[in-house]
Amino acid sequence: MKKKFMVVGGGGREHALVRVLSESPGVGEILCTPGNASTQRIAKCRNFPSDDNTDIVKLALSNRVDLVIPGPEVPLAAGLVDDLAAAGIPAFGPSAASARLEASKGFAKDFMARNGVATADYVRCRTADEAFAALDRFGFPVVVKADGLAAGKGVLICADRSEGEAAVNSVMVAREFGSAGNHLVIEECLTGWETSVIGIVDGSTFMSFLPAKDHKRAGEGDAGPNTGGMGVIAPHPQVDEAVWNDIKQNIIDPTMAGLGAEGLEYAGFLFIGVMVTSSGAKTLEYNVRFGDPEAQALLPLLAGDLTDYMAAAMGGRLKDVEPRWRGGAACCIVLASEGYPGSYETGYPISGISEAEETGARVYGAGVRSENGGILTDGGRVLGVTGIASNLKDARALAYKAIDKIDFKGAWYRKDIGVSALQS
Ligand code: AMP
Ligand code: GLY
């Protein structure tokens, strides 16, 4: 019997999840809540307009869903998986207790420290005075992080004490990130290059997707403020066997052991942000979900059936499974609204999506809604355009060729996604 899936979320990652599910022979219907203008175009998918956990549980129950896949962190941190479990509905993701690995940076850092997971030195601060006192502890630059969820924007890298004070003031006093700034973490600033290591986990195994490279800063050459991610390439050309062994030994293995020892294990996605420094690989953060836009680059590279891997994780059989890849490389570029990651306007008509798809690239809808048959902008990150090819250079060329066909008022994207990886 074909299974009925429900994907929670309305961004590009969820479009990528719905699309890959729709390609699986074992999948019957797919529900998506709230979904977006792009998920709605997939024949097997029905959108439901809710992002409230109570409504989502009701929806899953009344539609007799076999498995729920939450995309974003907010419903996970708010206990969606616990609520679904109480209603007897299986879900692929962590409980609220495990989601603290993402929802509290201080919790995550203490977890890493307890379990010998390589990471930057840090101090947790509960008041602005504690933070001002700790600012000088690691020298400058220093990193100030809002403890809670801030859509990838709550990390501030401060060149000197005055920038550090301004960061503490904006996070803890002005509450620029709301209650995410109740507490903060001050952290040693690492230098090196980054990779997104995403896996499917069960109680003991981390089944890794290809290591990816996100481009988090808004500006060319990795300048400007942090965003949710402006583009991704995969596989990451700098992650060779020695780097991978370092990541496995000093980050993945102690993380998995720690999750088990502390009763935090779950079946779902685990995303580890890693910085490879001259003194080895260090953990930047955990996310208890797939990355966005990493999903738009990694999922199309999968040759095996995602639902088989998820079933293996739910059954605790992941150690027996090897992921299968198509080969080649992916490059996903994000097309954003003017003003993102700051404030922006929405509601502008988008043109050229079909022309972009005619090039062979995939266009994922992130912040998009439909109106009178057309597609309008509806978020900061509007679309993700992914090129897949036999190598990174060609994947990149395809993605840029396709993105040039798309337009809306104020549209912008980084022109240098993948450039530094090609040069290294
Ligand atoms: P996070 O949300 O913790 O991954 O941080 C977002 C981004 O901030 C990371 O991808 C890094 O580029 C940067 N970052 C976070 N922590 C540090 C650190 N300790 N040193 C240098 N950069 C960092
Ligand atoms: N692209 C980074 C994230 O999903 O957090």
Short mmCIF file of C-alpha atoms and ligand atoms in Angstrom, two decimals:
data_model
loop_
_atom_site.label_atom_id
_atom_site.label_comp_id
_atom_site.label_asym_id
_atom_site.label_seq_id
_atom_site.Cartn_x
_atom_site.Cartn_y
_atom_site.Cartn_z
CA MET A 1 0.00 0.00 0.00
CA LYS A 2 1.28 3.44 -0.91
CA LYS A 3 2.01 5.71 2.03
CA LYS A 4 0.62 9.13 2.79
CA PHE A 5 3.19 11.73 3.87
CA MET A 6 2.80 15.17 5.33
CA VAL A 7 5.55 17.77 5.02
CA VAL A 8 5.41 20.69 7.45
CA GLY A 9 6.71 24.05 6.26
CA GLY A 10 6.39 26.45 3.38
CA GLY A 11 9.90 27.15 2.08
CA GLY A 12 12.33 25.93 -0.53
CA ARG A 13 13.50 23.01 1.61
CA GLU A 14 9.92 21.79 1.85
CA HIS A 15 9.45 22.13 -1.91
CA ALA A 16 12.59 20.00 -2.37
CA LEU A 17 11.27 17.41 0.13
CA VAL A 18 7.84 17.27 -1.51
CA ARG A 19 9.42 16.95 -4.94
CA VAL A 20 11.70 14.08 -3.94
CA LEU A 21 8.81 12.31 -2.17
CA SER A 22 6.62 12.71 -5.26
CA GLU A 23 9.29 10.83 -7.24
CA SER A 24 9.22 7.84 -4.88
CA PRO A 25 7.19 4.84 -6.06
CA GLY A 26 6.08 4.06 -2.50
CA VAL A 27 4.50 7.47 -1.92
CA GLY A 28 0.80 7.96 -2.51
CA GLU A 29 -0.51 11.33 -1.50
CA ILE A 30 1.59 14.15 -0.04
CA LEU A 31 0.10 16.82 2.17
CA CYS A 32 1.99 20.00 2.85
CA THR A 33 1.20 22.58 5.48
CA PRO A 34 1.24 25.46 4.83
CA GLY A 35 3.16 24.73 1.59
CA ASN A 36 3.62 27.42 -1.03
CA ALA A 37 2.86 28.23 -4.66
CA SER A 38 5.45 25.67 -5.79
CA THR A 39 4.48 22.70 -3.61
CA GLN A 40 0.93 23.27 -4.79
CA ARG A 41 1.97 22.61 -8.39
CA ILE A 42 3.10 19.05 -7.65
CA ALA A 43 0.28 16.74 -8.66
CA LYS A 44 0.42 14.45 -5.63
CA CYS A 45 0.53 17.35 -3.16
CA ARG A 46 -2.28 19.18 -1.37
CA ASN A 47 -1.52 22.36 0.59
CA PHE A 48 -3.22 23.20 3.88
CA PRO A 49 -2.87 26.67 5.33
CA SER A 50 -1.59 26.08 8.85
CA ASP A 51 1.62 26.42 10.77
CA ASP A 52 0.10 25.95 14.20
CA ASN A 53 1.10 22.70 15.90
CA THR A 54 -2.38 21.90 17.25
CA ASP A 55 -3.91 22.32 13.81
CA ILE A 56 -1.13 20.27 12.22
CA VAL A 57 -1.82 17.35 14.57
CA LYS A 58 -5.55 17.56 13.77
CA LEU A 59 -4.79 17.65 10.06
CA ALA A 60 -2.52 14.61 10.27
CA LEU A 61 -5.14 12.69 12.27
CA SER A 62 -8.09 13.52 10.06
CA ASN A 63 -6.12 12.66 6.91
CA ARG A 64 -4.70 9.43 8.39
CA VAL A 65 -1.16 10.40 7.51
CA ASP A 66 1.46 7.63 7.76
CA LEU A 67 4.44 9.87 8.46
CA VAL A 68 4.96 13.56 9.16
CA ILE A 69 8.22 15.25 8.11
CA PRO A 70 8.68 18.62 9.78
CA GLY A 71 10.94 20.89 7.73
CA PRO A 72 11.69 23.95 9.90
CA GLU A 73 13.05 24.25 13.41
CA VAL A 74 10.26 26.35 14.95
CA PRO A 75 7.55 23.64 15.12
CA LEU A 76 10.17 21.10 16.26
CA ALA A 77 11.32 23.33 19.11
CA ALA A 78 7.67 23.85 20.02
CA GLY A 79 7.16 20.08 20.46
CA LEU A 80 5.40 19.07 17.23
CA VAL A 81 6.94 15.59 17.27
CA ASP A 82 5.87 15.07 20.91
CA ASP A 83 2.33 16.24 20.11
CA LEU A 84 2.12 13.95 17.09
CA ALA A 85 3.46 11.01 19.13
CA ALA A 86 0.78 11.64 21.77
CA ALA A 87 -1.80 11.39 18.98
CA GLY A 88 -0.21 8.15 17.69
CA ILE A 89 1.25 9.67 14.52
CA PRO A 90 4.86 8.86 13.59
CA ALA A 91 7.08 11.78 12.70
CA PHE A 92 10.57 12.05 11.31
CA GLY A 93 12.32 14.48 13.61
CA PRO A 94 13.36 15.22 17.19
CA SER A 95 11.30 15.77 20.32
CA ALA A 96 11.37 19.26 21.83
CA ALA A 97 13.99 18.00 24.30
CA SER A 98 16.34 16.98 21.46
CA ALA A 99 15.48 20.10 19.45
CA ARG A 100 17.19 22.17 22.17
CA LEU A 101 20.39 21.27 20.31
CA GLU A 102 19.26 23.87 17.80
CA ALA A 103 16.86 26.00 19.83
CA SER A 104 19.43 26.94 22.48
CA LYS A 105 22.99 27.63 21.40
CA GLY A 106 24.05 27.54 25.06
CA PHE A 107 22.49 24.09 25.50
CA ALA A 108 24.26 22.88 22.36
CA LYS A 109 27.64 24.24 23.48
CA ASP A 110 27.31 22.60 26.90
CA PHE A 111 26.34 19.33 25.17
CA MET A 112 29.47 19.56 23.00
CA ALA A 113 31.66 20.32 26.00
CA ARG A 114 30.23 17.40 28.02
CA ASN A 115 30.70 14.98 25.14
CA GLY A 116 34.08 15.98 23.78
CA VAL A 117 32.75 17.37 20.49
CA ALA A 118 35.30 19.74 18.93
CA THR A 119 34.06 23.34 19.03
CA ALA A 120 35.13 26.93 19.78
CA ASP A 121 35.68 28.05 23.39
CA TYR A 122 32.63 29.89 24.72
CA VAL A 123 30.86 31.42 27.65
CA ARG A 124 27.10 31.52 28.26
CA CYS A 125 25.72 34.87 29.41
CA ARG A 126 22.38 35.40 31.12
CA THR A 127 22.54 39.18 31.50
CA ALA A 128 23.97 42.07 29.49
CA ASP A 129 26.42 42.81 32.33
CA GLU A 130 27.75 39.24 32.19
CA ALA A 131 28.11 39.65 28.44
CA PHE A 132 29.97 42.97 28.65
CA ALA A 133 32.33 41.39 31.18
CA ALA A 134 32.96 38.36 28.93
CA LEU A 135 33.52 40.27 25.69
CA ASP A 136 37.30 40.49 26.06
CA ARG A 137 37.80 36.90 27.14
CA PHE A 138 38.79 35.47 23.74
CA GLY A 139 40.35 38.56 22.14
CA PHE A 140 38.95 40.12 18.96
CA PRO A 141 37.26 39.45 16.66
CA VAL A 142 34.71 37.75 18.90
CA VAL A 143 31.40 36.09 18.09
CA VAL A 144 28.17 37.08 19.84
CA LYS A 145 25.26 34.67 19.37
CA ALA A 146 21.65 35.09 20.41
CA ASP A 147 20.85 31.88 22.32
CA GLY A 148 17.50 31.16 20.67
CA LEU A 149 16.15 30.72 17.17
CA ALA A 150 16.83 33.68 14.89
CA ALA A 151 16.50 32.29 11.33
CA GLY A 152 20.28 32.19 10.85
CA LYS A 153 20.64 35.89 11.56
CA GLY A 154 21.45 35.93 15.28
CA VAL A 155 25.22 35.47 14.96
CA LEU A 156 27.26 38.66 15.04
CA ILE A 157 31.00 38.72 14.38
CA CYS A 158 32.50 41.70 16.16
CA ALA A 159 35.86 43.15 15.11
CA ASP A 160 36.51 45.05 18.35
CA ARG A 161 35.08 45.85 21.74
CA SER A 162 32.81 48.62 20.53
CA GLU A 163 31.22 46.33 17.91
CA GLY A 164 30.90 43.69 20.64
CA GLU A 165 29.09 46.12 22.93
CA ALA A 166 26.80 47.15 20.08
CA ALA A 167 26.03 43.46 19.42
CA VAL A 168 25.21 42.76 23.07
CA ASN A 169 23.01 45.86 23.12
CA SER A 170 21.15 44.87 19.98
CA VAL A 171 20.60 41.25 21.07
CA MET A 172 19.99 41.61 24.81
CA VAL A 173 18.84 45.20 25.28
CA ALA A 174 17.07 46.24 22.07
CA ARG A 175 15.95 42.59 21.57
CA GLU A 176 16.45 42.73 17.85
CA PHE A 177 15.84 38.96 17.72
CA GLY A 178 13.04 39.00 20.30
CA SER A 179 13.14 36.37 23.01
CA ALA A 180 15.97 34.57 21.16
CA GLY A 181 18.11 37.23 22.82
CA ASN A 182 17.09 36.46 26.42
CA HIS A 183 20.49 34.82 26.78
CA LEU A 184 23.55 34.74 24.61
CA VAL A 185 26.75 32.88 23.92
CA ILE A 186 30.07 34.64 23.45
CA GLU A 187 32.48 32.56 21.49
CA GLU A 188 36.05 32.47 20.26
CA CYS A 189 36.13 33.49 16.59
CA LEU A 190 37.32 30.65 14.37
CA THR A 191 38.93 31.10 10.98
CA GLY A 192 38.92 28.56 8.22
CA TRP A 193 36.36 27.31 5.74
CA GLU A 194 32.90 25.90 6.38
CA THR A 195 30.97 22.84 5.41
CA SER A 196 27.38 21.77 6.10
CA VAL A 197 27.35 18.12 7.16
CA ILE A 198 23.81 16.78 7.07
CA GLY A 199 22.79 13.27 7.93
CA ILE A 200 19.86 11.05 8.66
CA VAL A 201 20.22 9.77 12.19
CA ASP A 202 18.80 7.03 14.34
CA GLY A 203 19.91 6.04 17.82
CA SER A 204 23.42 5.13 16.75
CA THR A 205 24.17 5.92 13.11
CA PHE A 206 24.75 9.12 11.14
CA MET A 207 24.07 8.42 7.47
CA SER A 208 25.69 11.38 5.80
CA PHE A 209 24.56 13.23 2.72
CA LEU A 210 27.37 14.70 0.62
CA PRO A 211 29.21 17.47 2.48
CA ALA A 212 27.94 20.81 1.19
CA LYS A 213 29.10 24.40 1.20
CA ASP A 214 26.58 27.10 2.08
CA HIS A 215 27.22 30.81 1.51
CA LYS A 216 25.69 32.47 4.54
CA ARG A 217 26.72 36.06 4.12
CA ALA A 218 24.57 38.41 2.06
CA GLY A 219 27.46 39.99 0.18
CA GLU A 220 29.88 38.88 -2.51
CA GLY A 221 33.16 37.53 -1.16
CA ASP A 222 31.42 36.52 2.09
CA ALA A 223 30.91 40.10 3.25
CA GLY A 224 27.86 41.62 4.91
CA PRO A 225 25.33 40.24 7.35
CA ASN A 226 24.48 36.57 7.92
CA THR A 227 21.41 35.20 6.16
CA GLY A 228 19.64 31.83 6.16
CA GLY A 229 21.92 30.90 3.24
CA MET A 230 22.34 32.49 -0.21
CA GLY A 231 23.59 29.49 -2.14
CA VAL A 232 24.98 25.98 -1.79
CA ILE A 233 27.31 23.73 -3.69
CA ALA A 234 27.71 19.98 -3.19
CA PRO A 235 29.80 17.96 -2.86
CA HIS A 236 32.23 20.32 -1.11
CA PRO A 237 35.49 20.00 -3.05
CA GLN A 238 37.66 20.76 -0.01
CA VAL A 239 36.29 17.90 2.10
CA ASP A 240 38.85 15.22 1.29
CA GLU A 241 39.34 11.95 3.13
CA ALA A 242 41.56 13.44 5.84
CA VAL A 243 39.07 16.25 6.56
CA TRP A 244 36.18 13.79 6.56
CA ASN A 245 37.98 11.49 9.01
CA ASP A 246 38.63 14.47 11.30
CA ILE A 247 34.95 15.49 11.15
CA LYS A 248 33.83 11.93 11.79
CA GLN A 249 36.19 11.27 14.66
CA ASN A 250 36.02 14.60 16.48
CA ILE A 251 32.48 15.73 15.72
CA ILE A 252 30.09 13.07 14.39
CA ASP A 253 31.12 10.11 16.55
CA PRO A 254 31.17 11.98 19.90
CA THR A 255 27.89 13.70 18.94
CA MET A 256 26.16 10.40 18.28
CA ALA A 257 27.59 8.89 21.47
CA GLY A 258 26.45 11.96 23.44
CA LEU A 259 22.92 11.83 22.01
CA GLY A 260 22.65 8.20 23.11
CA ALA A 261 24.20 8.76 26.54
CA GLU A 262 21.91 11.71 27.29
CA GLY A 263 18.71 10.12 25.95
CA LEU A 264 18.46 12.70 23.14
CA GLU A 265 18.59 10.29 20.19
CA TYR A 266 15.89 10.50 17.53
CA ALA A 267 15.11 9.44 13.97
CA GLY A 268 15.36 12.46 11.72
CA PHE A 269 17.77 14.86 10.09
CA LEU A 270 20.79 16.26 11.92
CA PHE A 271 22.74 19.10 10.37
CA ILE A 272 26.16 19.95 11.75
CA GLY A 273 27.71 23.26 10.77
CA VAL A 274 31.47 22.75 10.69
CA MET A 275 34.43 25.13 10.38
CA VAL A 276 37.65 23.50 9.26
CA THR A 277 40.47 25.45 10.95
CA SER A 278 44.24 25.06 10.97
CA SER A 279 43.81 23.13 14.22
CA GLY A 280 41.16 20.79 12.89
CA ALA A 281 37.40 20.67 12.30
CA LYS A 282 35.21 22.45 14.87
CA THR A 283 31.45 22.46 15.31
CA LEU A 284 29.72 25.78 14.73
CA GLU A 285 26.19 24.64 15.44
CA TYR A 286 23.65 21.85 15.32
CA ASN A 287 20.39 22.04 13.42
CA VAL A 288 17.89 19.27 14.01
CA ARG A 289 16.46 19.48 10.49
CA PHE A 290 17.56 19.60 6.89
CA GLY A 291 19.34 22.76 5.74
CA ASP A 292 17.72 25.35 3.54
CA PRO A 293 19.02 25.79 0.78
CA GLU A 294 21.17 22.66 1.36
CA ALA A 295 18.08 20.50 0.65
CA GLN A 296 17.68 22.12 -2.76
CA ALA A 297 21.23 21.00 -3.67
CA LEU A 298 21.53 17.65 -1.85
CA LEU A 299 18.14 16.01 -2.41
CA PRO A 300 18.34 16.14 -6.23
CA LEU A 301 21.74 14.39 -6.05
CA LEU A 302 20.25 11.41 -4.25
CA ALA A 303 19.84 8.31 -6.42
CA GLY A 304 18.40 6.11 -3.69
CA ASP A 305 14.87 6.51 -2.34
CA LEU A 306 14.72 8.95 0.59
CA THR A 307 11.72 7.11 2.04
CA ASP A 308 13.79 3.91 2.34
CA TYR A 309 16.43 5.75 4.35
CA MET A 310 13.81 7.36 6.56
CA ALA A 311 12.16 3.98 7.18
CA ALA A 312 15.53 2.49 8.09
CA ALA A 313 16.13 5.30 10.60
CA MET A 314 12.68 4.90 12.12
CA GLY A 315 13.38 1.17 12.50
CA GLY A 316 16.86 1.68 13.97
CA ARG A 317 18.39 -0.07 10.92
CA LEU A 318 20.41 2.78 9.50
CA LYS A 319 23.74 1.09 10.06
CA ASP A 320 22.84 -1.41 7.31
CA VAL A 321 22.12 1.28 4.72
CA GLU A 322 24.48 3.03 2.27
CA PRO A 323 23.14 6.14 0.54
CA ARG A 324 23.33 6.05 -3.23
CA TRP A 325 24.25 9.20 -5.21
CA ARG A 326 23.71 10.15 -8.82
CA GLY A 327 27.30 11.34 -9.17
CA GLY A 328 28.19 14.82 -10.33
CA ALA A 329 27.62 18.08 -8.50
CA ALA A 330 24.90 20.56 -7.60
CA CYS A 331 24.85 24.32 -7.29
CA CYS A 332 21.83 26.11 -5.82
CA ILE A 333 21.60 29.90 -5.95
CA VAL A 334 19.05 31.85 -3.93
CA LEU A 335 17.14 34.69 -5.54
CA ALA A 336 16.16 37.13 -2.77
CA SER A 337 13.98 40.17 -2.20
CA GLU A 338 15.50 43.63 -2.06
CA GLY A 339 16.41 44.37 1.55
CA TYR A 340 16.79 40.75 2.75
CA PRO A 341 18.11 39.80 5.37
CA GLY A 342 16.72 43.11 6.66
CA SER A 343 13.17 44.22 5.96
CA TYR A 344 11.71 43.73 2.50
CA GLU A 345 8.43 44.02 0.64
CA THR A 346 6.51 41.16 -0.94
CA GLY A 347 3.76 40.70 -3.49
CA TYR A 348 5.77 41.32 -6.68
CA PRO A 349 5.00 39.17 -9.73
CA ILE A 350 7.75 36.71 -10.71
CA SER A 351 8.47 36.08 -14.38
CA GLY A 352 10.65 33.57 -16.19
CA ILE A 353 10.34 30.45 -14.01
CA SER A 354 9.33 28.21 -16.93
CA GLU A 355 12.12 29.62 -19.11
CA ALA A 356 14.58 28.92 -16.29
CA GLU A 357 13.33 25.34 -16.02
CA GLU A 358 13.66 24.88 -19.78
CA THR A 359 17.44 25.18 -19.37
CA GLY A 360 17.35 21.93 -17.37
CA ALA A 361 17.80 23.63 -13.98
CA ARG A 362 15.37 23.06 -11.12
CA VAL A 363 13.55 26.02 -9.65
CA TYR A 364 12.49 25.64 -6.02
CA GLY A 365 9.89 27.99 -4.59
CA ALA A 366 10.81 29.37 -1.17
CA GLY A 367 8.99 32.64 -0.45
CA VAL A 368 6.28 32.38 -3.09
CA ARG A 369 2.50 32.53 -3.17
CA SER A 370 0.05 32.22 -6.01
CA GLU A 371 -2.57 34.71 -7.03
CA ASN A 372 -4.83 34.56 -10.08
CA GLY A 373 -2.68 31.86 -11.65
CA GLY A 374 0.55 33.88 -11.29
CA ILE A 375 3.34 33.57 -8.74
CA LEU A 376 4.19 36.44 -6.40
CA THR A 377 7.11 37.02 -4.04
CA ASP A 378 6.20 36.18 -0.45
CA GLY A 379 9.43 36.12 1.55
CA GLY A 380 13.05 37.22 1.83
CA ARG A 381 14.50 34.21 0.07
CA VAL A 382 12.14 33.81 -2.88
CA LEU A 383 13.51 31.04 -5.11
CA GLY A 384 16.36 28.55 -5.16
CA VAL A 385 17.68 27.68 -8.62
CA THR A 386 19.66 24.45 -8.77
CA GLY A 387 21.90 23.24 -11.55
CA ILE A 388 22.94 19.58 -11.58
CA ALA A 389 25.78 18.49 -13.85
CA SER A 390 28.70 16.10 -14.01
CA ASN A 391 30.97 18.66 -12.32
CA LEU A 392 30.69 21.79 -10.20
CA LYS A 393 31.77 24.19 -12.95
CA ASP A 394 28.97 23.04 -15.25
CA ALA A 395 26.40 22.86 -12.43
CA ARG A 396 27.25 26.44 -11.53
CA ALA A 397 27.05 27.63 -15.14
CA LEU A 398 23.64 26.00 -15.54
CA ALA A 399 22.27 27.54 -12.33
CA TYR A 400 23.45 31.03 -13.35
CA LYS A 401 22.10 30.64 -16.88
CA ALA A 402 18.71 29.68 -15.45
CA ILE A 403 18.56 32.36 -12.75
CA ASP A 404 19.21 35.06 -15.34
CA LYS A 405 15.86 34.22 -16.95
CA ILE A 406 13.92 35.01 -13.76
CA ASP A 407 12.91 38.46 -12.67
CA PHE A 408 10.86 40.34 -10.09
CA LYS A 409 11.10 43.83 -8.67
CA GLY A 410 14.24 44.18 -6.54
CA ALA A 411 15.47 40.60 -7.21
CA TRP A 412 19.12 39.99 -6.31
CA TYR A 413 21.48 37.08 -5.87
CA ARG A 414 25.13 36.50 -5.17
CA LYS A 415 27.22 36.13 -8.30
CA ASP A 416 30.02 34.21 -6.57
CA ILE A 417 28.35 31.03 -5.31
CA GLY A 418 30.92 28.25 -5.60
CA VAL A 419 33.72 30.51 -6.82
CA SER A 420 36.04 30.09 -3.83
CA ALA A 421 35.57 26.31 -3.92
CA LEU A 422 36.50 26.18 -7.60
CA GLN A 423 39.64 28.22 -6.93
CA SER A 424 40.84 26.19 -3.96
P1 AMP B 1 25.66 29.43 13.32
O1 AMP B 1 24.22 29.84 13.16
O2 AMP B 1 26.10 29.21 14.71
O3 AMP B 1 26.09 28.37 12.35
O4 AMP B 1 26.45 30.68 12.79
C1 AMP B 1 26.18 31.25 11.53
C2 AMP B 1 27.48 31.58 10.86
O5 AMP B 1 28.26 32.44 11.69
C3 AMP B 1 28.36 30.37 10.63
O6 AMP B 1 28.02 29.70 9.47
C4 AMP B 1 29.73 31.01 10.58
O7 AMP B 1 29.95 31.60 9.32
C5 AMP B 1 29.61 32.12 11.58
N1 AMP B 1 30.12 31.67 12.89
C6 AMP B 1 29.44 31.07 13.88
N2 AMP B 1 30.24 30.79 14.93
C7 AMP B 1 31.46 31.22 14.59
C8 AMP B 1 32.74 31.21 15.25
N3 AMP B 1 32.90 30.73 16.47
N4 AMP B 1 33.79 31.74 14.59
C9 AMP B 1 33.64 32.26 13.35
N5 AMP B 1 32.49 32.30 12.69
C10 AMP B 1 31.40 31.79 13.29
N1 GLY B 2 21.49 27.00 5.31
C1 GLY B 2 21.68 26.96 6.68
C2 GLY B 2 20.54 26.47 7.45
O1 GLY B 2 19.64 25.84 6.94
O2 GLY B 2 20.53 26.71 8.64
#
